[in-house]
Short mmCIF file of C-alpha atoms and ligand atoms in Angstrom, two decimals:
data_model
loop_
_atom_site.label_atom_id
_atom_site.label_comp_id
_atom_site.label_asym_id
_atom_site.label_seq_id
_atom_site.Cartn_x
_atom_site.Cartn_y
_atom_site.Cartn_z
CA UNK A 1080 -8.70 -32.53 -53.30
CA UNK A 1081 -10.08 -29.06 -51.95
CA UNK A 1082 -14.06 -29.03 -51.23
CA UNK A 1083 -15.96 -26.04 -52.76
CA UNK A 1084 -16.41 -23.04 -50.95
CA UNK A 1085 -19.94 -22.30 -49.79
CA UNK A 1086 -20.98 -25.77 -49.03
CA UNK A 1087 -22.88 -26.93 -46.62
CA UNK A 1088 -21.92 -30.03 -44.49
CA UNK A 1089 -23.87 -30.97 -41.60
CA UNK A 1090 -23.26 -33.43 -38.93
CA UNK A 1091 -25.65 -36.47 -37.78
CA UNK A 1092 -24.13 -36.96 -33.91
CA UNK A 1093 -24.77 -40.52 -33.03
CA UNK A 1094 -22.66 -40.61 -29.70
CA UNK A 1095 -26.40 -41.56 -27.85
CA UNK A 1096 -27.59 -44.18 -30.48
CA UNK A 1097 -24.32 -46.07 -32.19
CA UNK A 1098 -22.22 -44.34 -29.64
CA UNK A 1099 -23.88 -46.18 -26.86
CA UNK A 1100 -23.73 -49.63 -28.34
CA UNK A 1101 -19.82 -49.26 -27.41
CA UNK A 1102 -19.41 -52.28 -25.14
CA UNK A 1103 -19.56 -51.31 -21.42
CA UNK A 1104 -21.39 -47.98 -22.13
CA UNK A 1105 -24.60 -47.20 -20.75
CA UNK A 1106 -25.56 -43.60 -20.35
CA UNK A 1107 -28.55 -42.93 -18.04
CA UNK A 1108 -31.47 -40.67 -19.29
CA UNK A 1109 -30.14 -37.34 -17.03
CA UNK A 1110 -26.75 -38.46 -19.36
CA UNK A 1111 -28.31 -38.57 -22.13
CA UNK A 1112 -30.11 -35.16 -22.09
CA UNK A 1113 -26.67 -33.53 -20.60
CA UNK A 1114 -24.85 -34.91 -23.76
CA UNK A 1115 -27.68 -33.76 -26.15
CA UNK A 1116 -27.81 -30.29 -24.58
CA UNK A 1117 -24.07 -29.81 -24.74
CA UNK A 1118 -24.08 -31.25 -28.63
CA UNK A 1119 -26.60 -28.50 -29.38
CA UNK A 1120 -25.01 -25.84 -27.47
CA UNK A 1121 -22.01 -27.02 -29.70
CA UNK A 1122 -24.08 -26.57 -33.00
CA UNK A 1123 -24.71 -29.94 -33.86
CA UNK A 1124 -27.71 -30.32 -36.47
CA UNK A 1125 -28.93 -33.83 -35.71
CA UNK A 1126 -28.81 -35.57 -32.86
CA UNK A 1127 -29.35 -39.33 -33.20
CA UNK A 1128 -30.78 -39.57 -29.85
CA UNK A 1129 -31.80 -43.62 -29.58
CA UNK A 1130 -34.12 -46.13 -30.23
CA UNK A 1131 -37.46 -46.06 -28.61
CA UNK A 1132 -38.05 -49.68 -29.28
CA UNK A 1133 -35.29 -50.84 -26.77
CA UNK A 1134 -37.69 -49.96 -23.71
CA UNK A 1135 -38.71 -48.04 -20.88
CA UNK A 1136 -35.78 -46.23 -20.16
CA UNK A 1137 -34.83 -45.80 -23.60
CA UNK A 1138 -38.09 -44.01 -24.36
CA UNK A 1139 -37.84 -41.73 -20.90
CA UNK A 1140 -34.42 -40.66 -22.22
CA UNK A 1141 -36.05 -39.98 -25.59
CA UNK A 1142 -39.17 -37.53 -23.86
CA UNK A 1143 -36.97 -35.89 -21.69
CA UNK A 1144 -34.55 -34.81 -24.79
CA UNK A 1145 -37.27 -34.03 -26.63
CA UNK A 1146 -38.96 -31.94 -24.11
CA UNK A 1147 -35.55 -29.48 -23.95
CA UNK A 1148 -35.41 -26.57 -25.87
CA UNK A 1149 -32.80 -27.66 -28.45
CA UNK A 1150 -32.60 -25.99 -31.71
CA UNK A 1151 -31.13 -29.28 -33.31
CA UNK A 1152 -33.28 -32.34 -34.99
CA UNK A 1153 -33.83 -35.37 -32.65
CA UNK A 1154 -33.84 -38.30 -34.45
CA UNK A 1155 -34.62 -41.69 -33.20
CA UNK A 1156 -33.35 -44.57 -34.82
CA UNK A 1157 -35.46 -47.51 -36.05
CA UNK A 1158 -35.46 -50.68 -38.14
CA UNK A 1159 -38.28 -50.89 -40.71
CA UNK A 1160 -40.43 -52.39 -38.25
CA UNK A 1161 -43.85 -51.08 -37.76
CA UNK A 1162 -43.45 -51.66 -33.75
CA UNK A 1163 -39.94 -49.59 -33.49
CA UNK A 1164 -42.17 -46.45 -35.84
CA UNK A 1165 -44.96 -46.48 -33.35
CA UNK A 1166 -42.43 -46.69 -30.34
CA UNK A 1167 -40.66 -43.73 -31.92
CA UNK A 1168 -44.03 -41.79 -32.60
CA UNK A 1169 -45.42 -42.54 -28.93
CA UNK A 1170 -42.45 -40.65 -27.63
CA UNK A 1171 -43.09 -37.63 -29.91
CA UNK A 1172 -40.45 -38.10 -32.60
CA UNK A 1173 -40.85 -36.11 -35.58
CA UNK A 1174 -37.77 -37.13 -36.82
CA UNK A 1175 -37.08 -40.98 -37.80
CA UNK A 1176 -34.44 -42.70 -39.23
CA UNK A 1177 -35.34 -46.11 -40.88
CA UNK A 1178 -32.78 -48.35 -41.44
CA UNK A 1179 -32.42 -51.17 -43.66
CA UNK A 1180 -29.78 -53.71 -44.85
CA UNK A 1181 -28.53 -53.29 -48.61
CA UNK A 1182 -25.65 -55.81 -48.71
CA UNK A 1183 -26.93 -59.31 -50.40
CA UNK A 1184 -24.55 -60.73 -47.33
CA UNK A 1185 -26.60 -59.20 -44.70
CA UNK A 1186 -30.12 -59.63 -46.78
CA UNK A 1187 -29.65 -63.48 -47.73
CA UNK A 1188 -27.44 -64.54 -45.01
CA UNK A 1189 -27.99 -62.71 -41.80
CA UNK A 1190 -31.61 -62.17 -42.06
CA UNK A 1191 -32.48 -64.78 -44.93
CA UNK A 1192 -34.90 -62.28 -47.02
CA UNK A 1193 -34.62 -60.80 -50.45
CA UNK A 1194 -34.10 -57.36 -52.01
CA UNK A 1195 -37.68 -57.15 -52.93
CA UNK A 1196 -38.60 -57.63 -49.15
CA UNK A 1197 -36.27 -54.97 -48.00
CA UNK A 1198 -37.98 -52.62 -50.77
CA UNK A 1199 -42.01 -53.77 -49.47
CA UNK A 1200 -40.41 -53.09 -45.76
CA UNK A 1201 -39.07 -49.58 -46.62
CA UNK A 1202 -42.13 -48.65 -48.50
CA UNK A 1203 -44.45 -49.59 -45.58
CA UNK A 1204 -42.09 -48.15 -43.04
CA UNK A 1205 -41.75 -44.74 -44.68
CA UNK A 1206 -45.34 -44.46 -45.31
CA UNK A 1207 -45.98 -45.09 -41.72
CA UNK A 1208 -43.66 -42.45 -40.19
CA UNK A 1209 -45.10 -40.13 -43.02
CA UNK A 1210 -48.64 -40.55 -42.13
CA UNK A 1211 -47.96 -39.48 -38.57
CA UNK A 1212 -46.05 -36.17 -40.15
CA UNK A 1213 -42.76 -37.63 -39.49
CA UNK A 1214 -39.52 -36.27 -41.18
CA UNK A 1215 -37.97 -39.51 -42.63
CA UNK A 1216 -34.11 -40.05 -43.07
CA UNK A 1217 -33.23 -43.61 -44.58
CA UNK A 1218 -29.92 -45.85 -43.38
CA UNK A 1219 -28.50 -48.42 -46.11
CA UNK A 1220 -26.47 -50.84 -43.64
CA UNK A 1221 -24.04 -52.32 -44.86
CA UNK A 1222 -23.69 -50.44 -47.73
CA UNK A 1223 -19.76 -50.77 -48.21
CA UNK A 1224 -20.35 -54.62 -49.41
CA UNK A 1225 -23.55 -53.74 -51.35
CA UNK A 1226 -24.22 -53.74 -55.17
CA UNK A 1227 -24.43 -49.88 -55.75
CA UNK A 1228 -27.06 -50.61 -58.13
CA UNK A 1229 -29.15 -51.69 -55.42
CA UNK A 1230 -28.19 -48.80 -52.79
CA UNK A 1231 -29.45 -46.38 -55.48
CA UNK A 1232 -32.46 -48.41 -55.65
CA UNK A 1233 -33.16 -48.01 -52.14
CA UNK A 1234 -32.35 -44.08 -52.50
CA UNK A 1235 -34.77 -43.73 -55.34
CA UNK A 1236 -37.64 -45.40 -53.12
CA UNK A 1237 -36.82 -43.45 -50.43
CA UNK A 1238 -36.75 -39.99 -52.49
CA UNK A 1239 -39.90 -40.91 -53.70
CA UNK A 1240 -41.34 -41.62 -50.60
CA UNK A 1241 -40.61 -38.44 -49.41
CA UNK A 1242 -37.44 -39.11 -47.18
CA UNK A 1243 -34.91 -35.91 -46.95
CA UNK A 1244 -31.42 -38.10 -46.97
CA UNK A 1245 -30.03 -40.97 -46.89
CA UNK A 1246 -27.08 -42.98 -44.42
CA UNK A 1247 -24.43 -44.93 -46.50
CA UNK A 1248 -22.92 -46.95 -43.65
CA UNK A 1249 -19.56 -48.77 -43.75
CA UNK A 1250 -20.81 -50.97 -41.11
CA UNK A 1251 -17.89 -53.35 -41.17
CA UNK A 1252 -15.29 -50.45 -41.30
CA UNK A 1253 -13.98 -52.12 -44.50
CA UNK A 1254 -13.27 -49.19 -46.68
CA UNK A 1255 -10.29 -47.33 -47.72
CA UNK A 1256 -10.03 -43.59 -48.82
CA UNK A 1257 -9.07 -44.39 -52.59
CA UNK A 1258 -12.17 -46.72 -52.39
CA UNK A 1259 -14.30 -44.27 -50.94
CA UNK A 1260 -13.43 -41.81 -53.50
CA UNK A 1261 -13.94 -43.96 -56.53
CA UNK A 1262 -17.55 -45.16 -54.78
CA UNK A 1263 -18.71 -41.48 -54.11
CA UNK A 1264 -17.69 -40.23 -57.34
CA UNK A 1265 -19.68 -42.95 -59.38
CA UNK A 1266 -22.94 -41.99 -56.51
CA UNK A 1267 -23.08 -38.48 -55.82
CA UNK A 1268 -24.22 -37.73 -59.44
CA UNK A 1269 -26.92 -40.78 -59.79
CA UNK A 1270 -28.06 -40.24 -56.02
CA UNK A 1271 -31.29 -38.74 -55.54
CA UNK A 1272 -30.91 -37.73 -51.89
CA UNK A 1273 -27.80 -36.09 -49.96
CA UNK A 1274 -26.00 -38.64 -48.76
CA UNK A 1275 -24.91 -38.89 -45.13
CA UNK A 1276 -21.36 -40.98 -44.44
CA UNK A 1277 -21.46 -43.12 -41.76
CA UNK A 1278 -18.08 -44.68 -41.24
CA UNK A 1279 -16.47 -47.30 -38.67
CA UNK A 1280 -12.90 -47.37 -37.49
CA UNK A 1281 -11.67 -50.46 -37.54
CA UNK A 1282 -8.42 -49.54 -39.48
CA UNK A 1283 -8.13 -45.94 -37.87
CA UNK A 1284 -9.56 -44.90 -41.19
CA UNK A 1285 -13.11 -43.59 -40.04
CA UNK A 1286 -12.36 -39.99 -40.34
CA UNK A 1287 -10.07 -40.17 -43.20
CA UNK A 1288 -13.08 -41.93 -45.21
CA UNK A 1289 -15.52 -39.44 -44.10
CA UNK A 1290 -13.54 -36.19 -45.33
CA UNK A 1291 -12.96 -37.93 -48.91
CA UNK A 1292 -16.61 -38.81 -49.12
CA UNK A 1293 -17.56 -35.42 -48.20
CA UNK A 1294 -14.84 -34.24 -50.35
CA UNK A 1295 -16.77 -36.31 -53.09
CA UNK A 1296 -19.72 -34.44 -52.29
CA UNK A 1297 -21.32 -36.36 -49.68
CA UNK A 1298 -23.52 -33.65 -47.85
CA UNK A 1299 -23.68 -34.77 -44.06
CA UNK A 1300 -21.36 -37.12 -41.61
CA UNK A 1301 -22.22 -39.40 -38.80
CA UNK A 1302 -19.99 -38.85 -35.93
CA UNK A 1303 -19.67 -39.72 -32.68
CA UNK A 1304 -18.06 -37.71 -29.51
CA UNK A 1305 -14.15 -39.22 -29.00
CA UNK A 1306 -15.09 -41.53 -31.63
CA UNK A 1307 -17.20 -43.88 -29.55
CA UNK A 1308 -19.40 -46.90 -30.66
CA UNK A 1309 -19.18 -50.58 -31.58
CA UNK A 1310 -15.93 -52.46 -31.88
CA UNK A 1311 -13.37 -49.55 -31.94
CA UNK A 1312 -15.96 -47.04 -32.91
CA UNK A 1313 -16.99 -44.38 -35.26
CA UNK A 1314 -15.58 -41.07 -36.95
CA UNK A 1315 -15.06 -38.66 -34.16
CA UNK A 1316 -16.97 -35.27 -34.12
CA UNK A 1317 -13.83 -33.70 -32.97
CA UNK A 1318 -11.52 -34.70 -35.73
CA UNK A 1319 -14.18 -34.66 -38.52
CA UNK A 1320 -15.02 -31.01 -37.67
CA UNK A 1321 -11.64 -29.81 -36.66
CA UNK A 1322 -10.50 -31.44 -39.97
CA UNK A 1323 -13.12 -29.51 -41.92
CA UNK A 1324 -12.94 -26.20 -40.18
CA UNK A 1325 -8.71 -25.82 -40.13
CA UNK A 1326 -7.91 -28.12 -43.01
CA UNK A 1327 -10.66 -27.52 -45.63
CA UNK A 1328 -11.82 -24.01 -44.55
CA UNK A 1329 -15.33 -25.45 -44.09
CA UNK A 1330 -17.83 -24.31 -41.24
CA UNK A 1331 -20.18 -26.91 -40.08
CA UNK A 1332 -21.62 -24.33 -37.53
CA UNK A 1333 -20.19 -25.91 -34.83
CA UNK A 1334 -17.96 -24.44 -32.24
CA UNK A 1335 -14.47 -25.91 -32.67
CA UNK A 1336 -13.73 -25.09 -28.77
CA UNK A 1337 -16.59 -27.07 -27.30
CA UNK A 1338 -14.90 -30.45 -27.89
CA UNK A 1339 -12.54 -30.75 -24.81
CA UNK A 1340 -15.85 -30.21 -22.62
CA UNK A 1341 -17.88 -32.88 -24.85
CA UNK A 1342 -15.50 -35.61 -24.83
CA UNK A 1343 -14.70 -34.87 -21.11
CA UNK A 1344 -18.54 -35.31 -20.16
CA UNK A 1345 -18.62 -38.42 -22.53
CA UNK A 1346 -15.54 -39.99 -20.63
CA UNK A 1347 -17.05 -39.30 -17.50
CA UNK A 1348 -20.41 -40.76 -18.08
CA UNK A 1349 -18.73 -43.65 -19.57
CA UNK A 1350 -15.64 -44.58 -16.85
CA UNK A 1351 -13.28 -44.08 -19.57
CA UNK A 1352 -10.23 -41.87 -20.20
CA UNK A 1353 -9.06 -39.95 -23.06
CA UNK A 1354 -6.06 -41.89 -24.64
CA UNK A 1355 -3.10 -38.73 -24.45
CA UNK A 1356 -2.34 -39.15 -28.01
CA UNK A 1357 -6.18 -39.02 -29.57
CA UNK A 1358 -6.49 -36.46 -32.22
CA UNK A 1359 -7.81 -33.02 -31.28
CA UNK A 1360 -8.93 -33.79 -27.61
CA UNK A 1361 -5.91 -35.84 -26.44
CA UNK A 1362 -3.54 -34.05 -24.14
CA UNK A 1363 -0.51 -33.81 -26.15
CA UNK A 1364 -2.48 -32.42 -29.23
CA UNK A 1365 -0.66 -29.33 -29.90
CA UNK A 1366 -4.06 -27.22 -30.42
CA UNK A 1367 -4.45 -27.38 -26.63
CA UNK A 1368 -1.96 -24.83 -26.29
CA UNK A 1369 -4.72 -22.59 -27.89
CA UNK A 1370 -7.90 -22.95 -25.99
ZN1 ZN B 1236 -22.64 -47.64 -37.11
#
């Protein structure tokens, strides 16, 4: 399993959105600006910076980040709901992520709707965002428990409406590396859009699952600094990028020496400390001697 050289893999860092959903973590607008600036300086391509519909504080942080001179694309997270998109547009966001559930478990049991309803909501929402000139990315929630054909139907609608990539979310963290390999080998040739892989770390497999998906042809990876996030978190930015750099020889455009600073900043703002055995950023990591 060796990725072809010359492949471009981009990081969509969601420390400020999915990361902040970690129990007990709340970043101030200033914290968020500092994290976004550090992510940008490290070379991250996309920063998912928040959900403007959440309220005034979130909107203030979003505006602050958008006013900073960043090279990274700053993305606002939205449900496929008119109010969400209008709140993002009102903040001045030009990159919007629109997320829909794609598993029947979520669609029928959690929100008591139908697949047709999801497709309609997605179409209307992308159309609305595009009418404001926004660039759209689409998120498929709970994709790992969804029917692959429905994921592809959502991807096709997204592509037809002009979205630039689609997120495949293992929302409940139930995938294993071999399953990911199987799924992505089938999915990649059939999917009309580049796929962003979004893995959760319930069984310690988020980074491994991410790398397998990228190896099979996914083009982008969601990450969070130090792997912070809901439950036990997401794929760690430092783990994914360092493994791509040192084990696969793939340059993501991100400075692999930026992680100590980034993780210390996030730990300080969230009043946590770094587990010493944490890969890449833990104090006992061998590579620390190289810094
Ligand atoms: Zn997530």
